[in-house]
Coordinates of C-alpha atoms in Angstrom, one line a residue:
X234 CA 0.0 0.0 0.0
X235 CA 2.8 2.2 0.5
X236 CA 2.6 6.1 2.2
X237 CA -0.9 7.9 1.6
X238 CA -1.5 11.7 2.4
X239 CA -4.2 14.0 2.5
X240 CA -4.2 17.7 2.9
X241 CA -8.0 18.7 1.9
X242 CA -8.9 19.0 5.8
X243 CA -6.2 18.5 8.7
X244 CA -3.0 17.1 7.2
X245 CA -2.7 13.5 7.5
X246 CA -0.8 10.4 6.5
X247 CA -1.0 6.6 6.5
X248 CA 1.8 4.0 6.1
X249 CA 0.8 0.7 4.4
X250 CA -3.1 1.6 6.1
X251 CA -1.5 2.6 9.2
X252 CA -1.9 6.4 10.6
X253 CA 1.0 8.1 11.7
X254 CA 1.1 11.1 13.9
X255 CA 2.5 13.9 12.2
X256 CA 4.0 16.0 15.1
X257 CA 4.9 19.4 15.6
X258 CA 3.0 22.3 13.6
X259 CA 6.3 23.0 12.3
X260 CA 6.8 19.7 11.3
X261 CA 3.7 19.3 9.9
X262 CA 4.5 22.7 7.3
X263 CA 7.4 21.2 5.9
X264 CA 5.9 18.0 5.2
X265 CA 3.1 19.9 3.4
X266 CA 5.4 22.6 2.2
X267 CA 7.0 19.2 0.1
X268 CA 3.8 17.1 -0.5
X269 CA 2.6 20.3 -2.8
X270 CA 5.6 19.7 -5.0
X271 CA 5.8 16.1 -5.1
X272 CA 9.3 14.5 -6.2
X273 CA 10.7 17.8 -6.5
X274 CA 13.5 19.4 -5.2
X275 CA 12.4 22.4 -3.2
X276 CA 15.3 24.4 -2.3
X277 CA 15.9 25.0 1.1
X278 CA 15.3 28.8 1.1
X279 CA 11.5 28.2 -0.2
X280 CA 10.9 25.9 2.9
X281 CA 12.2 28.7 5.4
X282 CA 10.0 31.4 3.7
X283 CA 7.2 28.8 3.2
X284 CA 7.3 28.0 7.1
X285 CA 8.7 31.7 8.7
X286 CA 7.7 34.1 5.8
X287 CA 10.2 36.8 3.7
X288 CA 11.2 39.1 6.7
X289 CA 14.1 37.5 8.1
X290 CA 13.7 39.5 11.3
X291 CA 10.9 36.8 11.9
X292 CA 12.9 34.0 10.9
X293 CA 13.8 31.5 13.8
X294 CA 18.2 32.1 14.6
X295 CA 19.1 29.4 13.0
X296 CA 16.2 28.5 9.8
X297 CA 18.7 25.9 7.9
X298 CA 19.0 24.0 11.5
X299 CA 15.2 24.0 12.3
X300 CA 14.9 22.7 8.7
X301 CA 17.1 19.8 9.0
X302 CA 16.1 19.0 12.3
X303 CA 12.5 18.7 10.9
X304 CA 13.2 16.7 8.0
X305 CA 14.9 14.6 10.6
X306 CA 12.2 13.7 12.8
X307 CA 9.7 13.6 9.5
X308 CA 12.1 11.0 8.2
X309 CA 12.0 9.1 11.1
X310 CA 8.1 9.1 11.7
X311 CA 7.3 8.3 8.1
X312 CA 8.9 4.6 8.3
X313 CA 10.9 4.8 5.3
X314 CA 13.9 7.2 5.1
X315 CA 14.6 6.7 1.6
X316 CA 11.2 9.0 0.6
X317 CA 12.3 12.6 2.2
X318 CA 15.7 13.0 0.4
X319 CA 18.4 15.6 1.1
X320 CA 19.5 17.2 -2.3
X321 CA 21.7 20.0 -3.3
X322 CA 20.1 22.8 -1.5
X323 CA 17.2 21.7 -0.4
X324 CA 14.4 18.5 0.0
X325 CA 12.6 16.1 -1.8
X326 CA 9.6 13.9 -0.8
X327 CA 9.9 11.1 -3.3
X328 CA 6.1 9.7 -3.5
X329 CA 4.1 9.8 -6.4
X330 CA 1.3 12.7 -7.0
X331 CA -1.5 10.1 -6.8
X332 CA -0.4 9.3 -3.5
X333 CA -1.6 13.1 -2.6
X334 CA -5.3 13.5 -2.3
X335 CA -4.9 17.4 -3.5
X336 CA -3.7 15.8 -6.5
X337 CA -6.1 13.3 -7.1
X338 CA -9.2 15.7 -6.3
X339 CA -7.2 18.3 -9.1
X340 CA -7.2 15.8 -11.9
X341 CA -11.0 15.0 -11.4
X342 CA -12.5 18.5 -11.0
X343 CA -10.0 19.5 -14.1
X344 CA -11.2 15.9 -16.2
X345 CA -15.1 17.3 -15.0
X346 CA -14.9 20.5 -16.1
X347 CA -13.6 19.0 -19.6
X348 CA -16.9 16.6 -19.4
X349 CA -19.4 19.6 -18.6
X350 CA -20.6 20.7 -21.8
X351 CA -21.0 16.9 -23.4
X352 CA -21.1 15.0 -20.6
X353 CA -22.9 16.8 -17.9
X354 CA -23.9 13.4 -15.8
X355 CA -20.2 11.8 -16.0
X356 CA -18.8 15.2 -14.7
X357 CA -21.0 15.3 -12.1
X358 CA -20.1 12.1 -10.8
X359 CA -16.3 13.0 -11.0
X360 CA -17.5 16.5 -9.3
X361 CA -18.7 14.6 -6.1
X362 CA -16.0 12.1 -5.9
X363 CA -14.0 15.4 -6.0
X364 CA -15.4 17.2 -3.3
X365 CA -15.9 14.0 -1.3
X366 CA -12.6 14.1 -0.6
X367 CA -12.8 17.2 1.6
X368 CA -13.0 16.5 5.1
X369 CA -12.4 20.0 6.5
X370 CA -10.1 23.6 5.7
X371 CA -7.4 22.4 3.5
X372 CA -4.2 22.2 5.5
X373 CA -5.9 23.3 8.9
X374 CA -3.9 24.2 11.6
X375 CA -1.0 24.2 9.7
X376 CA 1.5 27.5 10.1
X377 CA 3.4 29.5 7.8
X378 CA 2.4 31.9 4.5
X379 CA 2.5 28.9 2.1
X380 CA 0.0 27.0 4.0
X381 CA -2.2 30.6 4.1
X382 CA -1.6 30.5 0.3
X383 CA -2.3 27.1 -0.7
X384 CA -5.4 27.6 1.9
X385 CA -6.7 30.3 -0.1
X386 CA -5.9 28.8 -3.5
X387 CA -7.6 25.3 -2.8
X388 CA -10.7 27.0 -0.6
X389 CA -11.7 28.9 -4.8
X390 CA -10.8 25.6 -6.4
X391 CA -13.5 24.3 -3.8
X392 CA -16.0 26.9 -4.3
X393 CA -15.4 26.7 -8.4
X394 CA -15.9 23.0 -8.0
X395 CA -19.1 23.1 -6.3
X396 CA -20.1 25.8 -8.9
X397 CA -19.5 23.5 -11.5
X398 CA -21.7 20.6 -9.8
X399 CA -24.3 22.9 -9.3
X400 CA -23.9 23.8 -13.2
X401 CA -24.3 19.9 -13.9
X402 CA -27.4 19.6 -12.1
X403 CA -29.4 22.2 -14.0
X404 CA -28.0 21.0 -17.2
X405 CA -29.7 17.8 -16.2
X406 CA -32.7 19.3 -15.2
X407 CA -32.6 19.6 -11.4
X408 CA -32.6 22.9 -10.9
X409 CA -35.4 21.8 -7.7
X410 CA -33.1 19.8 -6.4
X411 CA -30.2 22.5 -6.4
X412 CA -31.9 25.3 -5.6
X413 CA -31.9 25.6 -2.2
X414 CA -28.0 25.0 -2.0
X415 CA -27.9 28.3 -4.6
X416 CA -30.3 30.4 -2.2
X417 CA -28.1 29.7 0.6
X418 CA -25.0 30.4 -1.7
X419 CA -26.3 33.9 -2.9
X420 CA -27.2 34.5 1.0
X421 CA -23.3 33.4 1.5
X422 CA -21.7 35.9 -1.4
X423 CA -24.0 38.8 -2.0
X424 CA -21.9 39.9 -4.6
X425 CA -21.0 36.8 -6.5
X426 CA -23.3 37.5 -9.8
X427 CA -21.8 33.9 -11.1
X428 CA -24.3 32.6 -8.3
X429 CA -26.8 34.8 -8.9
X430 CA -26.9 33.6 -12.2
X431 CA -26.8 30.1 -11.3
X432 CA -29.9 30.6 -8.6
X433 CA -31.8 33.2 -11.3
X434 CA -32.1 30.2 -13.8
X435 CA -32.9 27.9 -10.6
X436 CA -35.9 30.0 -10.0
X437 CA -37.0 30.4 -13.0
X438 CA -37.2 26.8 -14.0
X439 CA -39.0 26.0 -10.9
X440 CA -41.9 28.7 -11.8
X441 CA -40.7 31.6 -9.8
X442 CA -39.8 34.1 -12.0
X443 CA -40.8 37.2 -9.8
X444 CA -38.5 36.2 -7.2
X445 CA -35.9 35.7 -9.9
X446 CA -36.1 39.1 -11.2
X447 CA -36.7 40.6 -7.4
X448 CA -33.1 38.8 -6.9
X449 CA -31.5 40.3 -9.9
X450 CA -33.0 44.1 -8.8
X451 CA -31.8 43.2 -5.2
X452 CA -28.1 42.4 -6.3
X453 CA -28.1 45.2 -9.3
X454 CA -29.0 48.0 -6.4
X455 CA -26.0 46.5 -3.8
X456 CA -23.9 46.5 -6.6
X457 CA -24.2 50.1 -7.6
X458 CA -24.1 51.2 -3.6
X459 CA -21.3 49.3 -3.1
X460 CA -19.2 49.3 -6.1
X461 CA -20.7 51.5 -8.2
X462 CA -21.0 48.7 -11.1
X463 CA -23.5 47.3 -12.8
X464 CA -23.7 43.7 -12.8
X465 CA -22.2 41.9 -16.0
X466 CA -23.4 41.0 -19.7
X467 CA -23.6 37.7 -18.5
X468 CA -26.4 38.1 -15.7
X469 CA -27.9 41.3 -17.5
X470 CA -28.8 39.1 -21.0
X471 CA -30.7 36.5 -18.3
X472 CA -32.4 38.6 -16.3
X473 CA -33.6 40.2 -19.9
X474 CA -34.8 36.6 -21.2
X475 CA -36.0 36.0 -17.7
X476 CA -38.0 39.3 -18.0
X477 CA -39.0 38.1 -21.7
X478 CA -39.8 34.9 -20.4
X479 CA -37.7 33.3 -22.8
X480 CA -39.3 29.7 -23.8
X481 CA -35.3 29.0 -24.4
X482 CA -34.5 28.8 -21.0
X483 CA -37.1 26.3 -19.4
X484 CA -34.8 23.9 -21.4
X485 CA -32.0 22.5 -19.3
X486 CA -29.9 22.4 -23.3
X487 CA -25.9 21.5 -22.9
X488 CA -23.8 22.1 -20.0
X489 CA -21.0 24.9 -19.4
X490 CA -18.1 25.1 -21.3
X491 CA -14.8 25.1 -19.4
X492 CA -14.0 28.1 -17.0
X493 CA -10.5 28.0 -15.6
X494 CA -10.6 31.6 -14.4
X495 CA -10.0 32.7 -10.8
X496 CA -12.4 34.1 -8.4
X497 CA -12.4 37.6 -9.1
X498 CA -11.8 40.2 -6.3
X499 CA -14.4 42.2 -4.5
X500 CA -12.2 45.0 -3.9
X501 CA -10.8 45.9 -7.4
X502 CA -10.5 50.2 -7.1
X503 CA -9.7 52.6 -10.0
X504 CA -8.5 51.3 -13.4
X505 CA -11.7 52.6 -15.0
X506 CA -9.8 54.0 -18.6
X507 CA -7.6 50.7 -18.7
X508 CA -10.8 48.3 -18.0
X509 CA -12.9 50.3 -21.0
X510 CA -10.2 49.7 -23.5
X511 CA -9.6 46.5 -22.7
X512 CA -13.3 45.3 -22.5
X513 CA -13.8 46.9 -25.9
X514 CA -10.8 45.2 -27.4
X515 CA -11.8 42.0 -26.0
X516 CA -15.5 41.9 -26.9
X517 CA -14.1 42.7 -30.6
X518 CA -12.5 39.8 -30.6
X519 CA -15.2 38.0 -28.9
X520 CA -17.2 39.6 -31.9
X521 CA -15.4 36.8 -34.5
X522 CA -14.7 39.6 -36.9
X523 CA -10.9 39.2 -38.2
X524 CA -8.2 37.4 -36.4
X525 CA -8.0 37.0 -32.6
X526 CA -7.3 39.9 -30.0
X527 CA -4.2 39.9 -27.7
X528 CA -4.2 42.4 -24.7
X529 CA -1.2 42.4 -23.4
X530 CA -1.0 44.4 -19.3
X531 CA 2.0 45.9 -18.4
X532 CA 3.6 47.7 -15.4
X533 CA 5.8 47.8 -13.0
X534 CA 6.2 44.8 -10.0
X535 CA 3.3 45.1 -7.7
X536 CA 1.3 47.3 -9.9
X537 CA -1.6 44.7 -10.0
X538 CA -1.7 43.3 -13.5
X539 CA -2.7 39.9 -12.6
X540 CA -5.7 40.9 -10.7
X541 CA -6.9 43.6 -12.8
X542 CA -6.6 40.7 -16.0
X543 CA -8.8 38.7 -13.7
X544 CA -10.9 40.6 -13.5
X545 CA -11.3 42.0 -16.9
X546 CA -11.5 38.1 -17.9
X547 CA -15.0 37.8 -15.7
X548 CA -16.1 41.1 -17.0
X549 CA -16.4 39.6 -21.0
X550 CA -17.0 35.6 -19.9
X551 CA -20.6 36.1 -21.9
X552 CA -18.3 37.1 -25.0
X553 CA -16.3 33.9 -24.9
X554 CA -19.4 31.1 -24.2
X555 CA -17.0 28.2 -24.9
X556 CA -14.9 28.7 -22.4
X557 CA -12.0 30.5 -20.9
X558 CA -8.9 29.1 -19.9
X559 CA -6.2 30.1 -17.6
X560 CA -2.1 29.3 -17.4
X561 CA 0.0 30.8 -14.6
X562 CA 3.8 31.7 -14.7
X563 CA 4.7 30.2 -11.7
X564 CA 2.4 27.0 -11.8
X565 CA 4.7 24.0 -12.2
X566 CA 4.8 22.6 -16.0
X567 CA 6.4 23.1 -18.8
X568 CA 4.1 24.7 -22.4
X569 CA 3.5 20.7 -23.0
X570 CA 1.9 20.4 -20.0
X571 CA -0.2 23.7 -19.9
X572 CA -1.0 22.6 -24.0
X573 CA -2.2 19.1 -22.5
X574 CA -4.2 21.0 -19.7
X575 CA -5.8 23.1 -22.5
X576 CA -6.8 20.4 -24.5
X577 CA -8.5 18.3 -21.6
X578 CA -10.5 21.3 -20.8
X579 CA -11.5 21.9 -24.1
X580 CA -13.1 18.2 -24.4
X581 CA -9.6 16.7 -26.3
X582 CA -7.5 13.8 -25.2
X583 CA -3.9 14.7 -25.8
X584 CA -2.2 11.9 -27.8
X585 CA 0.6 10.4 -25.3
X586 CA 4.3 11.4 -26.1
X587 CA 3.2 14.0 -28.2
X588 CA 5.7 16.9 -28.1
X589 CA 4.6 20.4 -27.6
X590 CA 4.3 21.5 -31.0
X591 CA 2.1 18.4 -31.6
X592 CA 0.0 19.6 -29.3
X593 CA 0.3 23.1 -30.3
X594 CA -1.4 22.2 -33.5
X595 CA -4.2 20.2 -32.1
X596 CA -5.0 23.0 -29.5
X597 CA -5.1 25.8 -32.1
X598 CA -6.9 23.2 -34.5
X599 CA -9.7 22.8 -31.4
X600 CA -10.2 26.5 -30.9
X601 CA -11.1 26.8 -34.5
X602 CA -15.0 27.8 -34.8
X603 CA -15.1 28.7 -31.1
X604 CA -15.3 31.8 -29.0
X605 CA -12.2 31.0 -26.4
X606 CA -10.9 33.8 -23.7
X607 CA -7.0 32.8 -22.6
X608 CA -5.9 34.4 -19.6
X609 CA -2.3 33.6 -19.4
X610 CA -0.7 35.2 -16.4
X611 CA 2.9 35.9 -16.1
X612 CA 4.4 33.0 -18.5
X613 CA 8.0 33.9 -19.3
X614 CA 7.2 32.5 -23.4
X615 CA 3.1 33.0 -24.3
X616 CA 3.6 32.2 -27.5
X617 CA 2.6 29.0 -27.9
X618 CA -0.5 29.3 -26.0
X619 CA -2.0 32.2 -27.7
X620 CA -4.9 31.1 -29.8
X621 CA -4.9 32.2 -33.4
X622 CA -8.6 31.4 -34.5
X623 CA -10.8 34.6 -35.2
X624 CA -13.4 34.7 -32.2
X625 CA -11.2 34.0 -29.7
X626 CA -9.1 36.7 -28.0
X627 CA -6.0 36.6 -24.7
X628 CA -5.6 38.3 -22.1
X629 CA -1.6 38.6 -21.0
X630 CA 0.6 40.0 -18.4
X631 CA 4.4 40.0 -17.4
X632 CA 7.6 40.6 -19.0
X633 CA 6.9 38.2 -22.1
X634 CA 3.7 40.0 -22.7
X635 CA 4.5 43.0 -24.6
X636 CA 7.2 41.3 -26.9
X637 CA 4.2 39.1 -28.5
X638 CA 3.8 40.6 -32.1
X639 CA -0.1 41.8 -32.7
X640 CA -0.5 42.6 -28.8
X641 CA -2.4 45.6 -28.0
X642 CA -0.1 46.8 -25.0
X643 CA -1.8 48.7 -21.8
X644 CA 0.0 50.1 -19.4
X645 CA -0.8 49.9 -15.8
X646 CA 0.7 51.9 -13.4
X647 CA 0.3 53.2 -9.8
X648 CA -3.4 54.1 -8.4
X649 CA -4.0 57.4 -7.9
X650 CA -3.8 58.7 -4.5
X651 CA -7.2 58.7 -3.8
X652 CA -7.7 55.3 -4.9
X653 CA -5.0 54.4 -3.0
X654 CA -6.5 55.8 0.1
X655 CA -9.6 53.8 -0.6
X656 CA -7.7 49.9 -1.3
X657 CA -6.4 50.6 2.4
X658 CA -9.8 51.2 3.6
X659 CA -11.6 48.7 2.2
X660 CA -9.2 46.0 3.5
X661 CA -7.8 47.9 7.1
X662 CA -11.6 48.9 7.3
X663 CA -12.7 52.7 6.9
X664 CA -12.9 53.9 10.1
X665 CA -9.5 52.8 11.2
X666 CA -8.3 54.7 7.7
X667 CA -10.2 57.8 8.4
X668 CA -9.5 58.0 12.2
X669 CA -5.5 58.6 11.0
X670 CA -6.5 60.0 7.3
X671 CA -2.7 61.8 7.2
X672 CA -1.2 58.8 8.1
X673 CA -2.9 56.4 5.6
X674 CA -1.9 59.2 2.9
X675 CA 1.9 58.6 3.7
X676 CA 1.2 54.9 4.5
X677 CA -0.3 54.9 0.5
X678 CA 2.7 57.1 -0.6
X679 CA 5.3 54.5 0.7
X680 CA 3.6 52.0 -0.7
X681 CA 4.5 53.9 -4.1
X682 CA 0.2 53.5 -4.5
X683 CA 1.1 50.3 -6.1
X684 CA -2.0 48.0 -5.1
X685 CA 0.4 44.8 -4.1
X686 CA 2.5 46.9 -1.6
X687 CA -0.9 48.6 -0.3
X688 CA -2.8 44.8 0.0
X689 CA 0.5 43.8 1.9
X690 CA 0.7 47.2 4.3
X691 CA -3.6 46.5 4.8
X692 CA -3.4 43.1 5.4
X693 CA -0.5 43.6 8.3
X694 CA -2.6 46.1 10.2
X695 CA -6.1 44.0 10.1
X696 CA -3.6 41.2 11.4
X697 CA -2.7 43.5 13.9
X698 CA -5.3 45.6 15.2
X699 CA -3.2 47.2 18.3
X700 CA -1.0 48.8 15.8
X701 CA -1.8 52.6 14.3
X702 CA -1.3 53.5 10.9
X703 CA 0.8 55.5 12.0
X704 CA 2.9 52.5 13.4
X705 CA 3.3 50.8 10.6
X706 CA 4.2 54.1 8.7
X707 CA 7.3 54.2 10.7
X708 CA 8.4 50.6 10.7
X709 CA 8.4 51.1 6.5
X710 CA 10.2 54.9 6.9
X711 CA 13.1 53.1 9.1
X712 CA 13.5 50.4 6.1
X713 CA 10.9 47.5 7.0
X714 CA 9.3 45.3 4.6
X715 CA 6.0 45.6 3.1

């Protein structure tokens, strides 16, 4: 049977059916810190910030020691010292990424969301096989900033996941069934117009069309109070054929096509010029007419290009209905893999050995005829991923972006002060901000109003509410980190 692990819940493992106890919290980082790269060598720097963070003034005295002392003791406890290996530089857990459940719930949400639009009763079998292996927070209890990050990461890939299942169930028809799960959902995220949508079409299958347009009018008038937005194409065109009382929709036709795309942000401030131009460019190429649109965001570290193409990718999902995909610089993988990935999404089996210009041609030969929105974030070489069929249009950011020939190239730079004043608000909390107004001016002003540095300085005072702003404004003027 060999070693087993789970991390979708409290982190556990079993050798040959037998649990072990994992130990220290420590302990217990580091093992996860190396069962999220599985047979990789993870240099030993990436464990220390993965357990203690980047400011070395937090950093226990001697971080290599601790390290060592931990794989020690993880050797021990796991019965096998052979599997937790001491390379050049760093660790490696030598198991298998079956033997992770992370893994194995990954590769049947991602072979799901391929199945959706054909297959809607396969993928929602795979969808709760998926989620049945939740028992719990991912990784709770464990310490350290990769743990917060792979917390946050898996928690959307759990929340996209149930999305999905509950897409399955209306496209077989049980939209009775589902719908109290989507009223409690829209009760959970006000503002999440994907599950509006989802529980507007619930309701209006099931005969209660005035409560689906009273939800619609409910979420349109907190949207404008709190964001000043309007909600999306998407929801707007079904609350029209709601209104219309479309005969279309009382017909449970097809499933979704793939959606890859992160949860957009709540808190997005500003951008207004740079998210009009580049909805317009994209809904052109959404449009079919000519060859495909590249947009192609651009700035300085820290500026926010990543989250602003995130959220420009939700803004035109209607414009792009079969699908939207999504490849991350700093996921592990080479181009063949993020090809393969594609082409699973996109309904495709990837022939096996095939190189990556093989699969190259197969992926821009599927995307011909469809309307496909590619988000690809921060990959050092886009290139290959870019689609070339007219209807489909890419979203890209990071230093490879604006050498791609064709790209329509929008700068992003630093928010505006005001702006700035607000991102610290809305995450620190407004009266905190406006009790030390001054002080959150400088506070934005160090941060050089870049929305990653002002995210960072927020998120350290709500961890830390005896601190002032004012506090934290000296810590960064004497040279501390954001």
């Amino acid at each position: 049977m060999g070693l087993d692990f789970a991390v979708l819940g409290p982190p556990r493992a079993w050798h040959d059916g037998r649990e072990l106890a994992l130990g220290r919290p420590q302990q217990r980082a580091l093992l996860c810190a190396l069962l999220l790269a599985p047979g990789e060598l993870v240099p030993t720097r990436r464990l220390i910030t993965a357990l203690w963070g980047e400011d070395e003034e937090e950093w226990p005295k001697d971080p290599v020691g601790q390290i060592g002392t931990h794989a020690h003791r993880l050797r021990r406890l796991l019965g096998r010292p052979d599997v937790l290996v001491a390379g050049s530089g760093g660790y490696r857990l030598a198991v298998v990424r079956e033997a992770v459940d992370v893994f194995r719930y990954e590769d049947e949400a991602g072979r799901a969301a391929a199945l959706l639009r054909r297959a809607p009763e396969e993928a929602r079998e795979l969808l709760v096989r998926a989620l049945g292996r939740w028992t719990g927070t991912a990784l709770d209890g464990v310490p350290g900033p990769l743990a917060a990050r792979a917390r946050e990461r898996l928690a959307a890939s759990r929340h996209a996941a149930g999305m999905a299942l509950h897409e399955a169930e209306l496209a077989l028809g049980r939209h009775a069934g589902v719908l109290a799960a989507l009223r409690s959902l829209v009760a959970e995220r006000p503002e999440d117009e994907e599950a509006h949508r989802l529980c507007l079409l619930a309701l209006h299958r099931c005969g209660r069309r005035a409560e689906a347009l009273a939800l619609f009018e409910a979420l349109r008038e907190r949207l404008d109070v709190r964001l000043g937005l309007d909600p999306g194409a998407a929801l707007t065109g079904l609350h029209e054929r709601i209104r219309r009382d479309d005969p279309a929709l009382a017909v449970a036709a097809g499933g979704p096509r793939p959606c890859q795309l992160p949860p957009d942000i709540p808190d997005l401030v500003g951008r207004g010029a740079q998210v009009r131009e580049a909805e317009r460019l994209l809904r052109s190429g959404g449009a079919g007419g000519g060859g495909p649109v590249v947009v192609a965001l651009s700035g300085p570290d820290g500026v926010g290009t990543s989250t602003l193409a995130v959220h420009l990718a939700h803004r035109v999902r209607d414009a792009f209905p079969d699908g939207q995909l999504h490849a991350r610089g700093d996921a592990p993988g080479a181009v063949r893999e993020v090809l393969a990935g594609f082409l699973r999404a996109l309904g495709e089996r990837p022939p096996r050995g095939a190189g990556a210009e093989e699969l190259g041609a197969r992926y821009r030969a599927v995307l011909a005829g469809r309307r496909v929105l590619v988000l690809i974030d921060g990959v050092p070489e886009p290139g290959p991923l870019l689609p070339v069929a007219a209807g489909c249009a890419a979203l890209v950011t990071g230093a490879g972006a604006a050498r791609e020939e064709g790209a329509v190239l929008l700068p992003v730079g630093p928010l505006d002060p005001d702006d700035a004043y607000e991102l610290l608000a809305r995450i620190a909390g407004p009266d905190r901000i406006r009790r030390e107004s001054d002080a959150a001016r400088e506070l934005a002003g160090l941060c050089g109003h870049l929305p990653g540095r002002l995210r960072s300085a927020a998120a350290r005072l709500a961890a830390r509410p005896q601190w002032s702003v004012a506090d934290l404004v000296g810590r960064l003027a004497d040279g501390g980190r954001f």
